[in-house]
Amino acid sequence: MVSHEFRNPLTTIALGTSTLINFLARLPPEKIQQKLQQIMNQVARLEQMLDDLLLVMRAEQGYLEFHPTPTELPTFVSQTVAELREQNHPIHVHLGTDPGPLLLDQDLLRHILQNLLSNAIKYSPAGSPVRLEVLTTGQVVTLRVEDQGMGIPPGDQERLFTAYFRASNVGSISGTGLGLKIVKDCVNVHGGTIRVQSALGQGTTFLVELPLRIAAPSTP
């Protein structure tokens, strides 16, 4: 499955490059720009897949480290969601009470949010809203990602966080099967938990709970 996911962008890059080499003099500028953009998009896709593979390998070897820094959670969440909104899919965000700066590993937290939201978008009908709720209660930060997509078969849910596993009903939707494994690893390094609630045809909700660590106020 992973080799197939790598082969697709490589094929697109090869075809686009061949077209430019053989027909550059005859192509209008807008067509050249289109081909170059396609190549750049596929290079970015390959880079993301390689990053995912390396992260999973580091986690499996015990090398995935926790580097917390003071993080303004509302600002961080808003910036991460803004990047995903470029996919033109509605994302509704609810931010609870701002607890102030928290000690979080921003790289790992970005992986958690991007993978959960990207999955929710990927497996949802076009235009159906994805919801993200961020709450701090007691000693826990809760991230709740909800979609109205196809749902996950009950028999598949226990294996969702296994590397390379994909649900049996995804059909032709592309994917490496690494996203939820990465989320699980990043949550574990934070000392948190993740669980899923899903029903076929009714959507899926992922609940991430991370320990609430208040950052010490900076000294002047």
Tab-separated table of C-alpha atoms in Angstrom:
chain	number	residue	atom	x	y	z
A	1	MET	CA	0.000	0.000	0.000
A	2	VAL	CA	2.782	2.455	0.919
A	3	SER	CA	4.754	1.650	-2.249
A	4	HIS	CA	1.608	2.373	-4.288
A	5	GLU	CA	1.196	5.743	-2.550
A	6	PHE	CA	4.790	6.660	-3.444
A	7	ARG	CA	4.454	5.465	-7.019
A	8	ASN	CA	1.497	7.732	-7.850
A	9	PRO	CA	3.254	11.079	-7.227
A	10	LEU	CA	6.451	9.785	-8.835
A	11	THR	CA	4.471	8.920	-11.966
A	12	THR	CA	2.913	12.396	-12.029
A	13	ILE	CA	6.342	14.016	-11.642
A	14	ALA	CA	7.829	11.848	-14.401
A	15	LEU	CA	4.996	12.574	-16.834
A	16	GLY	CA	5.038	16.303	-16.112
A	17	THR	CA	8.807	16.496	-16.511
A	18	SER	CA	8.670	14.527	-19.767
A	19	THR	CA	6.028	16.884	-21.148
A	20	LEU	CA	8.140	19.934	-20.310
A	21	ILE	CA	11.303	18.434	-21.812
A	22	ASN	CA	9.670	17.355	-25.059
A	23	PHE	CA	7.160	20.131	-25.680
A	24	LEU	CA	8.441	23.185	-23.794
A	25	ALA	CA	8.806	25.343	-26.912
A	26	ARG	CA	5.208	24.673	-27.962
A	27	LEU	CA	3.480	25.034	-24.606
A	28	PRO	CA	1.779	28.314	-23.654
A	29	PRO	CA	3.088	29.946	-20.458
A	30	GLU	CA	-0.042	29.059	-18.460
A	31	LYS	CA	0.349	25.370	-19.368
A	32	ILE	CA	3.992	25.422	-18.302
A	33	GLN	CA	3.001	27.016	-15.005
A	34	GLN	CA	0.305	24.382	-14.505
A	35	LYS	CA	2.749	21.520	-15.081
A	36	LEU	CA	5.338	23.052	-12.748
A	37	GLN	CA	2.706	23.501	-10.037
A	38	GLN	CA	1.627	19.869	-10.404
A	39	ILE	CA	5.231	18.742	-9.998
A	40	MET	CA	5.725	20.956	-6.930
A	41	ASN	CA	2.522	19.621	-5.365
A	42	GLN	CA	3.641	16.025	-5.822
A	43	VAL	CA	7.104	16.790	-4.423
A	44	ALA	CA	5.427	18.259	-1.329
A	45	ARG	CA	3.260	15.137	-1.072
A	46	LEU	CA	6.342	12.890	-1.220
A	47	GLU	CA	8.100	14.995	1.419
A	48	GLN	CA	5.087	14.643	3.718
A	49	MET	CA	4.959	10.865	3.268
A	50	LEU	CA	8.694	10.560	3.961
A	51	ASP	CA	8.325	12.701	7.092
A	52	ASP	CA	5.472	10.444	8.238
A	53	LEU	CA	7.509	7.285	7.682
A	54	LEU	CA	10.491	8.709	9.568
A	55	LEU	CA	8.296	9.774	12.484
A	56	VAL	CA	6.755	6.293	12.766
A	57	MET	CA	10.214	4.706	12.625
A	58	ARG	CA	11.507	7.015	15.368
A	59	ALA	CA	8.510	6.174	17.544
A	60	GLU	CA	8.929	2.422	17.027
A	61	GLN	CA	12.613	2.677	17.966
A	62	GLY	CA	11.893	4.790	21.033
A	63	TYR	CA	13.480	7.935	19.607
A	64	LEU	CA	10.402	10.161	19.460
A	65	GLU	CA	11.228	12.832	22.027
A	66	PHE	CA	9.067	15.297	23.939
A	67	HIS	CA	10.174	18.940	23.715
A	68	PRO	CA	7.506	21.090	25.391
A	69	THR	CA	7.509	24.845	25.005
A	70	PRO	CA	5.054	27.480	26.295
A	71	THR	CA	2.158	27.445	23.835
A	72	GLU	CA	-0.812	29.767	23.488
A	73	LEU	CA	-3.285	27.052	22.567
A	74	PRO	CA	-6.022	29.206	20.922
A	75	THR	CA	-3.473	30.931	18.676
A	76	PHE	CA	-1.726	27.682	17.797
A	77	VAL	CA	-4.991	25.909	16.951
A	78	SER	CA	-6.221	28.833	14.846
A	79	GLN	CA	-2.984	28.929	12.832
A	80	THR	CA	-3.051	25.171	12.220
A	81	VAL	CA	-6.686	25.223	11.126
A	82	ALA	CA	-6.023	28.175	8.795
A	83	GLU	CA	-3.492	26.054	6.880
A	84	LEU	CA	-6.075	23.295	6.394
A	85	ARG	CA	-8.820	25.692	5.354
A	86	GLU	CA	-6.901	26.123	2.101
A	87	GLN	CA	-8.532	22.808	1.113
A	88	ASN	CA	-11.836	24.718	0.915
A	89	HIS	CA	-13.634	22.390	3.325
A	90	PRO	CA	-15.603	23.980	6.186
A	91	ILE	CA	-13.976	23.564	9.605
A	92	HIS	CA	-15.934	24.865	12.593
A	93	VAL	CA	-13.781	25.587	15.636
A	94	HIS	CA	-14.900	26.055	19.236
A	95	LEU	CA	-12.259	27.182	21.703
A	96	GLY	CA	-13.138	26.994	25.372
A	97	THR	CA	-11.693	29.141	28.133
A	98	ASP	CA	-8.103	30.154	27.449
A	99	PRO	CA	-5.971	28.611	30.229
A	100	GLY	CA	-2.955	30.713	29.302
A	101	PRO	CA	0.378	29.319	28.086
A	102	LEU	CA	0.612	25.519	28.286
A	103	LEU	CA	3.653	23.279	28.025
A	104	LEU	CA	3.125	21.350	24.789
A	105	ASP	CA	5.357	19.952	22.084
A	106	GLN	CA	4.240	22.086	19.162
A	107	ASP	CA	5.626	19.795	16.452
A	108	LEU	CA	3.813	16.776	17.893
A	109	LEU	CA	0.634	18.763	18.523
A	110	ARG	CA	0.669	19.946	14.903
A	111	HIS	CA	0.891	16.314	13.766
A	112	ILE	CA	-2.092	15.440	15.977
A	113	LEU	CA	-4.308	18.245	14.707
A	114	GLN	CA	-3.308	18.056	11.045
A	115	ASN	CA	-3.774	14.298	10.787
A	116	LEU	CA	-7.113	14.203	12.598
A	117	LEU	CA	-8.536	17.143	10.663
A	118	SER	CA	-7.145	15.958	7.316
A	119	ASN	CA	-8.697	12.522	7.868
A	120	ALA	CA	-12.024	14.082	8.818
A	121	ILE	CA	-11.985	16.142	5.618
A	122	LYS	CA	-10.863	13.223	3.450
A	123	TYR	CA	-13.622	10.867	4.584
A	124	SER	CA	-16.453	13.425	4.651
A	125	PRO	CA	-18.815	14.418	1.843
A	126	ALA	CA	-17.814	17.642	0.108
A	127	GLY	CA	-19.162	20.622	2.015
A	128	SER	CA	-20.155	18.771	5.185
A	129	PRO	CA	-18.634	20.546	8.184
A	130	VAL	CA	-15.797	19.176	10.279
A	131	ARG	CA	-15.870	20.299	13.911
A	132	LEU	CA	-12.942	20.875	16.249
A	133	GLU	CA	-13.531	21.579	19.920
A	134	VAL	CA	-10.724	22.450	22.333
A	135	LEU	CA	-11.523	22.428	26.049
A	136	THR	CA	-9.547	22.583	29.282
A	137	THR	CA	-11.239	20.966	32.265
A	138	GLY	CA	-9.551	20.068	35.525
A	139	GLN	CA	-6.118	18.750	34.671
A	140	VAL	CA	-6.887	17.776	31.075
A	141	VAL	CA	-6.793	19.413	27.636
A	142	THR	CA	-9.392	17.799	25.367
A	143	LEU	CA	-9.273	17.950	21.562
A	144	ARG	CA	-12.463	16.714	19.920
A	145	VAL	CA	-12.594	16.250	16.138
A	146	GLU	CA	-15.960	15.290	14.664
A	147	ASP	CA	-17.021	14.609	11.088
A	148	GLN	CA	-20.190	13.539	9.310
A	149	GLY	CA	-18.464	11.074	7.023
A	150	MET	CA	-18.815	7.402	6.201
A	151	GLY	CA	-17.993	6.124	9.673
A	152	ILE	CA	-15.704	3.232	10.604
A	153	PRO	CA	-16.855	-0.411	10.691
A	154	PRO	CA	-16.952	-1.692	14.305
A	155	GLY	CA	-14.617	-4.557	13.464
A	156	ASP	CA	-11.950	-2.134	12.231
A	157	GLN	CA	-11.896	0.285	15.142
A	158	GLU	CA	-9.511	-1.662	17.387
A	159	ARG	CA	-6.847	-1.669	14.653
A	160	LEU	CA	-7.143	1.987	13.614
A	161	PHE	CA	-3.922	3.027	15.353
A	162	THR	CA	-1.848	0.230	13.808
A	163	ALA	CA	0.716	1.280	11.199
A	164	TYR	CA	-0.426	0.802	7.589
A	165	PHE	CA	-3.937	-0.303	8.579
A	166	ARG	CA	-6.843	1.211	6.650
A	167	ALA	CA	-10.539	0.672	7.295
A	168	SER	CA	-12.258	-1.852	5.042
A	169	ASN	CA	-14.749	0.691	3.650
A	170	VAL	CA	-12.372	3.390	2.354
A	171	GLY	CA	-12.620	2.129	-1.220
A	172	SER	CA	-10.441	4.050	-3.661
A	173	ILE	CA	-9.652	6.919	-1.253
A	174	SER	CA	-5.861	7.169	-1.152
A	175	GLY	CA	-3.788	6.947	2.013
A	176	THR	CA	-0.762	5.304	3.616
A	177	GLY	CA	-2.406	4.082	6.805
A	178	LEU	CA	0.122	6.033	8.884
A	179	GLY	CA	-1.860	9.103	9.961
A	180	LEU	CA	-3.630	7.658	13.002
A	181	LYS	CA	-0.523	5.728	14.044
A	182	ILE	CA	1.328	9.054	14.076
A	183	VAL	CA	-1.461	10.671	16.099
A	184	LYS	CA	-1.351	7.838	18.640
A	185	ASP	CA	2.440	8.069	18.974
A	186	CYS	CA	2.345	11.859	19.437
A	187	VAL	CA	-0.426	11.565	22.027
A	188	ASN	CA	1.510	8.867	23.901
A	189	VAL	CA	4.643	11.019	24.081
A	190	HIS	CA	2.516	13.760	25.662
A	191	GLY	CA	1.301	11.213	28.244
A	192	GLY	CA	-2.245	11.444	26.886
A	193	THR	CA	-4.954	9.164	25.532
A	194	ILE	CA	-7.016	8.917	22.351
A	195	ARG	CA	-10.277	7.113	21.662
A	196	VAL	CA	-12.737	6.902	18.801
A	197	GLN	CA	-16.523	6.918	18.581
A	198	SER	CA	-17.977	5.979	15.207
A	199	ALA	CA	-21.024	4.515	13.502
A	200	LEU	CA	-21.393	3.597	9.852
A	201	GLY	CA	-23.057	6.362	7.888
A	202	GLN	CA	-23.133	8.667	10.924
A	203	GLY	CA	-19.595	9.985	11.121
A	204	THR	CA	-16.650	9.671	13.466
A	205	THR	CA	-15.394	11.509	16.545
A	206	PHE	CA	-11.855	11.338	17.904
A	207	LEU	CA	-11.240	12.438	21.493
A	208	VAL	CA	-7.692	13.304	22.539
A	209	GLU	CA	-6.926	14.050	26.191
A	210	LEU	CA	-3.570	15.555	27.136
A	211	PRO	CA	-2.293	16.389	30.630
A	212	LEU	CA	-2.745	20.069	31.445
A	213	ARG	CA	0.689	21.526	32.131
A	214	ILE	CA	0.640	25.251	32.876
A	215	ALA	CA	3.769	27.055	31.716
A	216	ALA	CA	5.564	28.997	34.427
A	217	PRO	CA	5.280	32.768	33.943
A	218	SER	CA	8.344	34.277	32.324
A	219	THR	CA	10.526	36.423	34.541
A	220	PRO	CA	11.302	39.963	33.419
